[in-house]
PDB file of C-alpha atoms in Angstrom:
ATOM      1  CA  ASP A 149      45.689   5.378  -4.592  1.00  0.00           C
ATOM      2  CA  ARG A 150      47.793   4.559  -7.643  1.00  0.00           C
ATOM      3  CA  TYR A 151      45.365   4.319 -10.565  1.00  0.00           C
ATOM      4  CA  LEU A 152      42.697   6.427 -12.238  1.00  0.00           C
ATOM      5  CA  LEU A 153      40.001   5.250 -14.649  1.00  0.00           C
ATOM      6  CA  SER A 154      39.305   7.587 -17.548  1.00  0.00           C
ATOM      7  CA  PRO A 155      37.595   7.441 -20.969  1.00  0.00           C
ATOM      8  CA  GLN A 156      40.066   8.364 -23.720  1.00  0.00           C
ATOM      9  CA  ASP A 157      39.552   9.099 -27.422  1.00  0.00           C
ATOM     10  CA  MET A 158      39.975   5.991 -29.553  1.00  0.00           C
ATOM     11  CA  ASP A 159      38.682   7.221 -32.931  1.00  0.00           C
ATOM     12  CA  PRO A 160      36.243   9.970 -34.064  1.00  0.00           C
ATOM     13  CA  THR A 161      33.210   7.979 -32.873  1.00  0.00           C
ATOM     14  CA  SER A 162      34.562   5.915 -29.953  1.00  0.00           C
ATOM     15  CA  THR A 163      36.200   6.265 -26.580  1.00  0.00           C
ATOM     16  CA  SER A 164      38.005   3.599 -24.583  1.00  0.00           C
ATOM     17  CA  LEU A 165      37.994   3.062 -20.828  1.00  0.00           C
ATOM     18  CA  SER A 166      41.645   3.422 -19.879  1.00  0.00           C
ATOM     19  CA  LEU A 167      43.802   2.990 -16.792  1.00  0.00           C
ATOM     20  CA  TYR A 168      46.189   5.759 -15.822  1.00  0.00           C
ATOM     21  CA  ASP A 169      49.149   4.745 -13.633  1.00  0.00           C
ATOM     22  CA  LEU A 170      50.198   7.664 -11.427  1.00  0.00           C
ATOM     23  CA  GLU A 171      53.573   6.122 -10.591  1.00  0.00           C
ATOM     24  CA  SER A 172      54.723   5.480 -14.150  1.00  0.00           C
ATOM     25  CA  ASP A 173      52.738   8.359 -15.689  1.00  0.00           C
ATOM     26  CA  SER A 174      51.382   5.967 -18.329  1.00  0.00           C
ATOM     27  CA  LEU A 175      47.953   5.448 -19.863  1.00  0.00           C
ATOM     28  CA  LYS A 176      46.798   1.967 -20.855  1.00  0.00           C
ATOM     29  CA  PRO A 177      43.544   1.224 -22.785  1.00  0.00           C
ATOM     30  CA  LEU A 178      41.493  -1.532 -21.159  1.00  0.00           C
ATOM     31  CA  GLU A 179      39.059  -2.213 -24.028  1.00  0.00           C
ATOM     32  CA  THR A 180      38.392  -1.397 -27.678  1.00  0.00           C
ATOM     33  CA  GLN A 181      34.640  -1.998 -27.986  1.00  0.00           C
ATOM     34  CA  PRO A 182      32.794   0.348 -30.382  1.00  0.00           C
ATOM     35  CA  GLY A 183      30.915   3.346 -29.032  1.00  0.00           C
ATOM     36  CA  LEU A 184      31.406   5.939 -26.335  1.00  0.00           C
ATOM     37  CA  VAL A 185      31.994   5.100 -22.690  1.00  0.00           C
ATOM     38  CA  LEU A 186      28.659   6.209 -21.200  1.00  0.00           C
ATOM     39  CA  ASP A 187      29.084   4.825 -17.688  1.00  0.00           C
ATOM     40  CA  TYR A 188      30.886   2.155 -15.669  1.00  0.00           C
ATOM     41  CA  TRP A 189      30.574   0.488 -12.254  1.00  0.00           C
ATOM     42  CA  ILE A 190      33.444  -1.199 -10.436  1.00  0.00           C
ATOM     43  CA  GLY A 191      32.525  -4.650  -9.106  1.00  0.00           C
ATOM     44  CA  PRO A 192      32.642  -5.662  -5.436  1.00  0.00           C
ATOM     45  CA  ASP A 193      35.881  -7.614  -5.997  1.00  0.00           C
ATOM     46  CA  LYS A 194      37.564  -4.454  -7.434  1.00  0.00           C
ATOM     47  CA  GLU A 195      38.813  -6.514 -10.404  1.00  0.00           C
ATOM     48  CA  LYS A 196      35.811  -6.450 -12.742  1.00  0.00           C
ATOM     49  CA  ILE A 197      34.044  -3.458 -14.247  1.00  0.00           C
ATOM     50  CA  LEU A 198      30.508  -3.317 -15.641  1.00  0.00           C
ATOM     51  CA  LEU A 199      30.833  -1.072 -18.685  1.00  0.00           C
ATOM     52  CA  LYS A 200      28.110   0.737 -20.637  1.00  0.00           C
ATOM     53  CA  LYS A 201      28.866   1.889 -24.185  1.00  0.00           C
ATOM     54  CA  GLY A 202      26.721   3.563 -26.840  1.00  0.00           C
ATOM     55  CA  TYR A 203      26.418   6.661 -28.973  1.00  0.00           C
ATOM     56  CA  ILE A 204      23.598   8.735 -27.410  1.00  0.00           C
ATOM     57  CA  ASN A 205      23.573   9.271 -23.663  1.00  0.00           C
ATOM     58  CA  GLU A 206      19.962  10.418 -23.275  1.00  0.00           C
ATOM     59  CA  ALA A 207      16.869   8.896 -21.718  1.00  0.00           C
ATOM     60  CA  GLY A 208      14.814   7.074 -24.326  1.00  0.00           C
ATOM     61  CA  PHE A 209      17.784   6.373 -26.635  1.00  0.00           C
ATOM     62  CA  TRP A 210      18.946   3.000 -25.406  1.00  0.00           C
ATOM     63  CA  LEU A 211      18.717   0.591 -28.348  1.00  0.00           C
ATOM     64  CA  ASP A 212      22.353   1.105 -29.368  1.00  0.00           C
ATOM     65  CA  ASN A 213      23.653   0.707 -25.802  1.00  0.00           C
ATOM     66  CA  SER A 214      25.750  -2.351 -24.996  1.00  0.00           C
ATOM     67  CA  TYR A 215      26.951  -3.623 -21.642  1.00  0.00           C
ATOM     68  CA  TYR A 216      30.176  -5.512 -21.037  1.00  0.00           C
ATOM     69  CA  VAL A 217      32.023  -7.035 -18.101  1.00  0.00           C
ATOM     70  CA  LEU A 218      35.714  -6.185 -18.199  1.00  0.00           C
ATOM     71  CA  ASN A 219      38.217  -8.197 -16.165  1.00  0.00           C
ATOM     72  CA  VAL A 220      40.976  -5.657 -15.507  1.00  0.00           C
ATOM     73  CA  PRO A 221      43.864  -8.046 -14.602  1.00  0.00           C
ATOM     74  CA  THR A 222      43.263 -10.360 -17.593  1.00  0.00           C
ATOM     75  CA  LYS A 223      41.857  -7.718 -20.012  1.00  0.00           C
ATOM     76  CA  VAL A 224      39.140 -10.238 -20.966  1.00  0.00           C
ATOM     77  CA  ILE A 225      35.850  -8.548 -21.887  1.00  0.00           C
ATOM     78  CA  ARG A 226      32.502 -10.200 -22.499  1.00  0.00           C
ATOM     79  CA  PRO A 227      29.081  -8.829 -23.472  1.00  0.00           C
ATOM     80  CA  VAL A 228      26.192  -9.004 -21.011  1.00  0.00           C
ATOM     81  CA  PRO A 229      23.146 -10.649 -22.650  1.00  0.00           C
ATOM     82  CA  PHE A 230      19.752  -8.980 -22.407  1.00  0.00           C
ATOM     83  CA  PRO A 231      16.562 -10.863 -21.477  1.00  0.00           C
ATOM     84  CA  ASP A 232      13.659 -10.857 -23.931  1.00  0.00           C
ATOM     85  CA  LEU A 233      11.275  -7.890 -24.072  1.00  0.00           C
ATOM     86  CA  VAL A 234      13.515  -5.363 -22.351  1.00  0.00           C
ATOM     87  CA  ASP A 235      12.750  -1.658 -22.659  1.00  0.00           C
ATOM     88  CA  ASN A 236      15.436   0.750 -21.436  1.00  0.00           C
ATOM     89  CA  PRO A 237      16.947  -1.706 -18.911  1.00  0.00           C
ATOM     90  CA  THR A 238      19.144  -0.868 -15.931  1.00  0.00           C
ATOM     91  CA  LEU A 239      22.014  -3.056 -14.715  1.00  0.00           C
ATOM     92  CA  PHE A 240      23.890  -3.205 -11.404  1.00  0.00           C
ATOM     93  CA  TRP A 241      26.158  -5.495  -9.396  1.00  0.00           C
ATOM     94  CA  LEU A 242      24.497  -7.897  -6.949  1.00  0.00           C
ATOM     95  CA  ASP A 243      27.769  -9.561  -5.943  1.00  0.00           C
ATOM     96  CA  ALA A 244      31.190 -10.175  -7.469  1.00  0.00           C
ATOM     97  CA  GLU A 245      29.810 -12.772  -9.902  1.00  0.00           C
ATOM     98  CA  THR A 246      26.194 -11.671 -10.419  1.00  0.00           C
ATOM     99  CA  ILE A 247      24.614  -8.754 -12.265  1.00  0.00           C
ATOM    100  CA  GLY A 248      21.000  -7.687 -11.739  1.00  0.00           C
ATOM    101  CA  ILE A 249      18.984  -6.514 -14.757  1.00  0.00           C
ATOM    102  CA  THR A 250      15.732  -4.569 -14.458  1.00  0.00           C
ATOM    103  CA  HIS A 251      13.910  -5.144 -17.762  1.00  0.00           C
ATOM    104  CA  GLN A 252      11.943  -1.897 -17.722  1.00  0.00           C
ATOM    105  CA  ILE A 253      12.314   0.891 -15.187  1.00  0.00           C
ATOM    106  CA  GLN A 254       9.252   2.642 -13.763  1.00  0.00           C
ATOM    107  CA  PRO A 255       8.815   5.787 -11.623  1.00  0.00           C
ATOM    108  CA  ILE A 256       8.697   3.379  -8.664  1.00  0.00           C
ATOM    109  CA  GLY A 257      10.456   0.050  -9.194  1.00  0.00           C
ATOM    110  CA  GLY A 258      10.201  -1.673 -12.542  1.00  0.00           C
ATOM    111  CA  ILE A 259       8.735  -4.474 -14.619  1.00  0.00           C
ATOM    112  CA  GLY A 260      10.667  -7.742 -14.923  1.00  0.00           C
ATOM    113  CA  PHE A 261      13.985  -8.623 -13.330  1.00  0.00           C
ATOM    114  CA  SER A 262      16.724 -11.098 -14.261  1.00  0.00           C
ATOM    115  CA  THR A 263      20.175 -12.041 -13.015  1.00  0.00           C
ATOM    116  CA  TYR A 264      23.257 -12.852 -15.069  1.00  0.00           C
ATOM    117  CA  ASN A 265      25.838 -15.169 -13.486  1.00  0.00           C
ATOM    118  CA  LEU A 266      29.382 -14.628 -14.742  1.00  0.00           C
ATOM    119  CA  THR A 267      30.649 -17.983 -13.480  1.00  0.00           C
ATOM    120  CA  ASN A 268      28.230 -20.250 -15.377  1.00  0.00           C
ATOM    121  CA  ASN A 269      27.045 -17.671 -17.951  1.00  0.00           C
ATOM    122  CA  ASN A 270      23.407 -18.252 -16.938  1.00  0.00           C
ATOM    123  CA  LEU A 271      20.692 -15.657 -17.485  1.00  0.00           C
ATOM    124  CA  SER A 272      17.839 -16.335 -15.024  1.00  0.00           C
ATOM    125  CA  GLN A 273      14.482 -14.562 -14.937  1.00  0.00           C
ATOM    126  CA  VAL A 274      13.576 -13.847 -11.333  1.00  0.00           C
ATOM    127  CA  ILE A 275      10.269 -12.027 -11.870  1.00  0.00           C
ATOM    128  CA  LYS A 276       8.321 -11.005 -14.954  1.00  0.00           C
ATOM    129  CA  ASP A 277       5.697  -8.781 -13.301  1.00  0.00           C
ATOM    130  CA  ALA A 278       5.868  -5.277 -11.839  1.00  0.00           C
ATOM    131  CA  PHE A 279       7.630  -4.643  -8.552  1.00  0.00           C
ATOM    132  CA  THR A 280       8.108  -1.587  -6.361  1.00  0.00           C
ATOM    133  CA  HIS A 281      11.499  -2.517  -4.943  1.00  0.00           C
ATOM    134  CA  ILE A 282      14.196  -5.173  -5.290  1.00  0.00           C
ATOM    135  CA  ARG A 283      17.483  -5.451  -3.409  1.00  0.00           C
ATOM    136  CA  ARG A 284      20.040  -7.937  -2.186  1.00  0.00           C
ATOM    137  CA  TYR A 285      19.488  -9.212   1.357  1.00  0.00           C
ATOM    138  CA  GLY A 286      22.415 -11.413   2.410  1.00  0.00           C
ATOM    139  CA  GLU A 287      22.540 -14.240  -0.125  1.00  0.00           C
ATOM    140  CA  LYS A 288      18.905 -13.681  -1.141  1.00  0.00           C
ATOM    141  CA  LEU A 289      16.834 -11.149  -3.060  1.00  0.00           C
ATOM    142  CA  LEU A 290      14.048  -9.159  -1.436  1.00  0.00           C
ATOM    143  CA  ILE A 291      11.191  -8.288  -3.796  1.00  0.00           C
ATOM    144  CA  LEU A 292       8.314  -5.956  -2.887  1.00  0.00           C
ATOM    145  CA  GLN A 293       5.172  -5.848  -5.038  1.00  0.00           C
ATOM    146  CA  TYR A 294       1.868  -4.032  -4.698  1.00  0.00           C
ATOM    147  CA  ALA A 295      -1.336  -5.754  -5.803  1.00  0.00           C
ATOM    148  CA  LEU A 296      -3.644  -2.918  -6.867  1.00  0.00           C
ATOM    149  CA  GLU A 297      -6.873  -4.966  -6.916  1.00  0.00           C
ATOM    150  CA  SER A 298      -6.486  -6.386  -3.416  1.00  0.00           C
ATOM    151  CA  GLN A 299      -4.506  -3.360  -2.154  1.00  0.00           C
ATOM    152  CA  GLN A 300      -1.940  -5.658  -0.578  1.00  0.00           C
ATOM    153  CA  THR A 301       1.850  -5.554  -0.448  1.00  0.00           C
ATOM    154  CA  ILE A 302       3.666  -8.816  -1.170  1.00  0.00           C
ATOM    155  CA  ALA A 303       7.132  -9.302   0.344  1.00  0.00           C
ATOM    156  CA  THR A 304       9.120 -12.200  -1.118  1.00  0.00           C
ATOM    157  CA  PHE A 305      12.584 -13.609  -0.525  1.00  0.00           C
ATOM    158  CA  THR A 306      14.031 -15.521  -3.492  1.00  0.00           C
ATOM    159  CA  THR A 307      17.345 -16.974  -4.539  1.00  0.00           C
ATOM    160  CA  PHE A 308      19.339 -15.166  -7.221  1.00  0.00           C
ATOM    161  CA  ASN A 309      17.815 -17.658  -9.682  1.00  0.00           C
ATOM    162  CA  GLY A 310      14.253 -16.744  -8.740  1.00  0.00           C
ATOM    163  CA  GLU A 311      13.342 -19.699  -6.491  1.00  0.00           C
ATOM    164  CA  VAL A 312      10.912 -18.510  -3.806  1.00  0.00           C
ATOM    165  CA  ILE A 313      12.235 -19.029  -0.263  1.00  0.00           C
ATOM    166  CA  ASN A 314       9.369 -17.456   1.700  1.00  0.00           C
ATOM    167  CA  GLN A 315       6.633 -14.912   1.179  1.00  0.00           C
ATOM    168  CA  GLN A 316       4.337 -12.725   3.274  1.00  0.00           C
ATOM    169  CA  ILE A 317       1.324 -10.558   2.464  1.00  0.00           C
ATOM    170  CA  ILE A 318       0.667  -7.211   4.174  1.00  0.00           C
ATOM    171  CA  ASN A 319      -2.870  -5.839   4.059  1.00  0.00           C
ATOM    172  CA  ASP A 320      -1.660  -2.313   3.392  1.00  0.00           C
ATOM    173  CA  ARG A 321       0.185  -0.314   0.759  1.00  0.00           C
ATOM    174  CA  CYS A 322       3.823  -0.252   1.863  1.00  0.00           C
ATOM    175  CA  PHE A 323       7.074   0.941   0.334  1.00  0.00           C
ATOM    176  CA  PHE A 324      10.719   0.325   1.151  1.00  0.00           C
ATOM    177  CA  LYS A 325      12.298   3.062   3.275  1.00  0.00           C
ATOM    178  CA  SER A 326      15.624   1.744   4.566  1.00  0.00           C
ATOM    179  CA  GLN A 327      17.559  -1.184   5.982  1.00  0.00           C
ATOM    180  CA  VAL A 328      18.901  -1.215   9.543  1.00  0.00           C
ATOM    181  CA  ASN A 329      21.266  -4.096  10.253  1.00  0.00           C
ATOM    182  CA  ASN A 330      19.158  -7.170   9.355  1.00  0.00           C
ATOM    183  CA  TYR A 331      15.834  -5.312   9.522  1.00  0.00           C
ATOM    184  CA  ILE A 332      13.916  -3.808   6.614  1.00  0.00           C
ATOM    185  CA  LEU A 333      11.883  -0.671   7.310  1.00  0.00           C
ATOM    186  CA  LEU A 334       8.675  -0.065   5.351  1.00  0.00           C
ATOM    187  CA  ASN A 335       6.510   3.045   5.279  1.00  0.00           C
ATOM    188  CA  CYS A 336       2.852   2.126   4.844  1.00  0.00           C
ATOM    189  CA  GLU A 337      -0.273   4.282   4.502  1.00  0.00           C
ATOM    190  CA  ALA A 338      -0.445   5.506   8.092  1.00  0.00           C
ATOM    191  CA  ASP A 339       2.450   3.921   9.972  1.00  0.00           C
ATOM    192  CA  SER A 340       5.730   2.062   9.536  1.00  0.00           C
ATOM    193  CA  LEU A 341       6.932  -1.438  10.330  1.00  0.00           C
ATOM    194  CA  PHE A 342      10.074  -3.553  10.473  1.00  0.00           C
ATOM    195  CA  PHE A 343      10.590  -7.122   9.314  1.00  0.00           C
ATOM    196  CA  ASP A 344      13.520  -9.534   9.399  1.00  0.00           C
ATOM    197  CA  GLU A 345      14.762 -12.451   7.287  1.00  0.00           C
ATOM    198  CA  THR A 346      11.919 -14.652   8.557  1.00  0.00           C
ATOM    199  CA  LEU A 347       9.369 -12.065   7.332  1.00  0.00           C
ATOM    200  CA  GLN A 348       8.092 -11.514  10.862  1.00  0.00           C
ATOM    201  CA  PHE A 349       6.597  -8.006  10.950  1.00  0.00           C
ATOM    202  CA  THR A 350       6.843  -5.614  13.912  1.00  0.00           C
ATOM    203  CA  PRO A 351       4.861  -2.327  14.002  1.00  0.00           C
ATOM    204  CA  PHE A 352       7.251   0.574  14.504  1.00  0.00           C
ATOM    205  CA  GLY A 353       5.165   3.724  14.822  1.00  0.00           C
ATOM    206  CA  GLY A 354       4.668   6.844  12.727  1.00  0.00           C
ATOM    207  CA  LEU A 355       5.854   7.281   9.168  1.00  0.00           C
ATOM    208  CA  VAL A 356       9.615   7.741   8.946  1.00  0.00           C
ATOM    209  CA  SER A 357      11.018  10.703   7.013  1.00  0.00           C
ATOM    210  CA  LEU A 358      14.714  10.120   7.779  1.00  0.00           C
ATOM    211  CA  LEU A 359      16.676   7.141   9.062  1.00  0.00           C
ATOM    212  CA  ALA A 360      20.454   7.297   9.510  1.00  0.00           C
ATOM    213  CA  PRO A 361      22.275   4.179  10.771  1.00  0.00           C
ATOM    214  CA  GLY A 362      25.674   4.698  12.372  1.00  0.00           C
ATOM    215  CA  ARG A 363      28.132   2.390  10.623  1.00  0.00           C
ATOM    216  CA  GLY A 364      30.364   0.631  13.100  1.00  0.00           C
ATOM    217  CA  GLY A 365      27.984   1.276  15.996  1.00  0.00           C
ATOM    218  CA  ASP A 366      24.713  -0.032  17.386  1.00  0.00           C
ATOM    219  CA  SER A 367      22.653   3.142  17.050  1.00  0.00           C
ATOM    220  CA  ALA A 368      20.581   4.735  14.321  1.00  0.00           C
ATOM    221  CA  ILE A 369      18.701   8.022  14.302  1.00  0.00           C
ATOM    222  CA  VAL A 370      15.050   8.134  13.263  1.00  0.00           C
ATOM    223  CA  VAL A 371      13.065  11.233  12.375  1.00  0.00           C
ATOM    224  CA  THR A 372       9.333  10.745  11.853  1.00  0.00           C
ATOM    225  CA  ARG A 373       6.946  12.888   9.829  1.00  0.00           C
ATOM    226  CA  ASP A 374       5.263  14.084  13.018  1.00  0.00           C
ATOM    227  CA  GLU A 375       8.700  15.522  14.025  1.00  0.00           C
ATOM    228  CA  THR A 376       9.650  12.948  16.646  1.00  0.00           C
ATOM    229  CA  ILE A 377      13.386  12.209  16.932  1.00  0.00           C
ATOM    230  CA  PHE A 378      14.920   9.223  18.696  1.00  0.00           C
ATOM    231  CA  LEU A 379      17.795   6.777  18.677  1.00  0.00           C
ATOM    232  CA  ILE A 380      17.114   3.113  18.021  1.00  0.00           C
ATOM    233  CA  ASN A 381      19.321   0.138  18.731  1.00  0.00           C
ATOM    234  CA  GLN A 382      20.023  -1.573  15.402  1.00  0.00           C
ATOM    235  CA  ILE A 383      19.922  -5.014  17.026  1.00  0.00           C
ATOM    236  CA  SER A 384      17.059  -4.819  19.549  1.00  0.00           C
ATOM    237  CA  LEU A 385      15.118  -1.870  17.963  1.00  0.00           C
ATOM    238  CA  GLU A 386      14.781  -0.273  21.420  1.00  0.00           C
ATOM    239  CA  GLN A 387      13.977   3.446  21.204  1.00  0.00           C
ATOM    240  CA  GLN A 388      15.396   6.415  23.128  1.00  0.00           C
ATOM    241  CA  PRO A 389      14.032   9.947  22.503  1.00  0.00           C
ATOM    242  CA  ILE A 390      16.644  12.664  21.902  1.00  0.00           C
ATOM    243  CA  ALA A 391      16.371  16.442  21.629  1.00  0.00           C
ATOM    244  CA  LEU A 392      18.061  18.247  18.734  1.00  0.00           C
ATOM    245  CA  GLU A 393      18.192  21.884  17.679  1.00  0.00           C
ATOM    246  CA  GLY A 394      15.507  21.815  14.996  1.00  0.00           C
ATOM    247  CA  MET A 395      14.397  19.064  12.643  1.00  0.00           C
ATOM    248  CA  PRO A 396      17.359  17.484  10.809  1.00  0.00           C
ATOM    249  CA  ILE A 397      17.146  17.162   7.053  1.00  0.00           C
ATOM    250  CA  GLU A 398      20.534  15.429   6.757  1.00  0.00           C
ATOM    251  CA  ILE A 399      22.626  13.390   9.218  1.00  0.00           C
ATOM    252  CA  ARG A 400      26.253  12.247   8.847  1.00  0.00           C
ATOM    253  CA  TRP A 401      27.758   9.937  11.478  1.00  0.00           C
ATOM    254  CA  LEU A 402      31.438  10.100  12.415  1.00  0.00           C
ATOM    255  CA  PRO A 403      33.416   7.049  11.177  1.00  0.00           C
ATOM    256  CA  ASP A 404      33.606   5.534  14.688  1.00  0.00           C
ATOM    257  CA  ALA A 405      29.868   6.212  15.304  1.00  0.00           C
ATOM    258  CA  SER A 406      30.746   8.241  18.430  1.00  0.00           C
ATOM    259  CA  GLY A 407      28.718  11.230  17.251  1.00  0.00           C
ATOM    260  CA  PHE A 408      27.131  12.832  14.225  1.00  0.00           C
ATOM    261  CA  LEU A 409      26.721  16.045  12.282  1.00  0.00           C
ATOM    262  CA  TYR A 410      23.207  17.125  11.411  1.00  0.00           C
ATOM    263  CA  ARG A 411      21.874  19.864   9.190  1.00  0.00           C
ATOM    264  CA  VAL A 412      18.689  21.831   9.712  1.00  0.00           C
ATOM    265  CA  SER A 413      17.285  24.434   7.308  1.00  0.00           C
ATOM    266  CA  GLU A 414      19.885  27.110   8.091  1.00  0.00           C
ATOM    267  CA  TYR A 415      22.526  25.621  10.396  1.00  0.00           C
ATOM    268  CA  LEU A 416      24.920  22.712  10.884  1.00  0.00           C
ATOM    269  CA  PHE A 417      25.320  21.167  14.341  1.00  0.00           C
TER     270      PHE A 417
END
């Protein structure tokens, strides 16, 4: 409520991420690294910022981009090291002390993934092959891969350092759709399924086009591609059909999960 982050001119070729104090009407530079502020992401602890700087903000021009972690209270800034053989990498926060690095992005997923730990300064390669999806799941990483030759989907839980915890093979081509509470929803070739942290799979039904969990409540709304609409319990996965005015293309729950807005092609209900 008190501060704004803003890139400010530093010299003819550089900008600096700065902190504007609304109370004192003052602007304070947070860093002086060379290049333009291209993007930044505030960390989960609200004290550190992942900062991207470079000179050309276009796809394909990434070799002059640098990433830094800026500690706002202490003003300490450190560069984020890149793994070997990266090609247009993407970075994001996994937790307050860990950054995820996709070595090479693809239309679906990427190739190679590493983590950088700010506490011990360790860069750990988690996977070197292609994957279709990777995300944090509690204190673990969930990795989905598709084996083209065998036409199987491989679901793996690993530590942030890449140690395999457990793994399961699905004899189908499946892709990540959403997460509901502790369940992961996958859309496969003809149907969908849920699985939990033990990688126990439960068939769910038709392919899901929209899933909207109500934060702070037990319910989620599911819309399937065959135009079936129902509520599911986020804990038990029990289903209850509901009737709406048309097929929703967007759903927004109220903050207390007591109801929701939904949009169809021409109206809002």
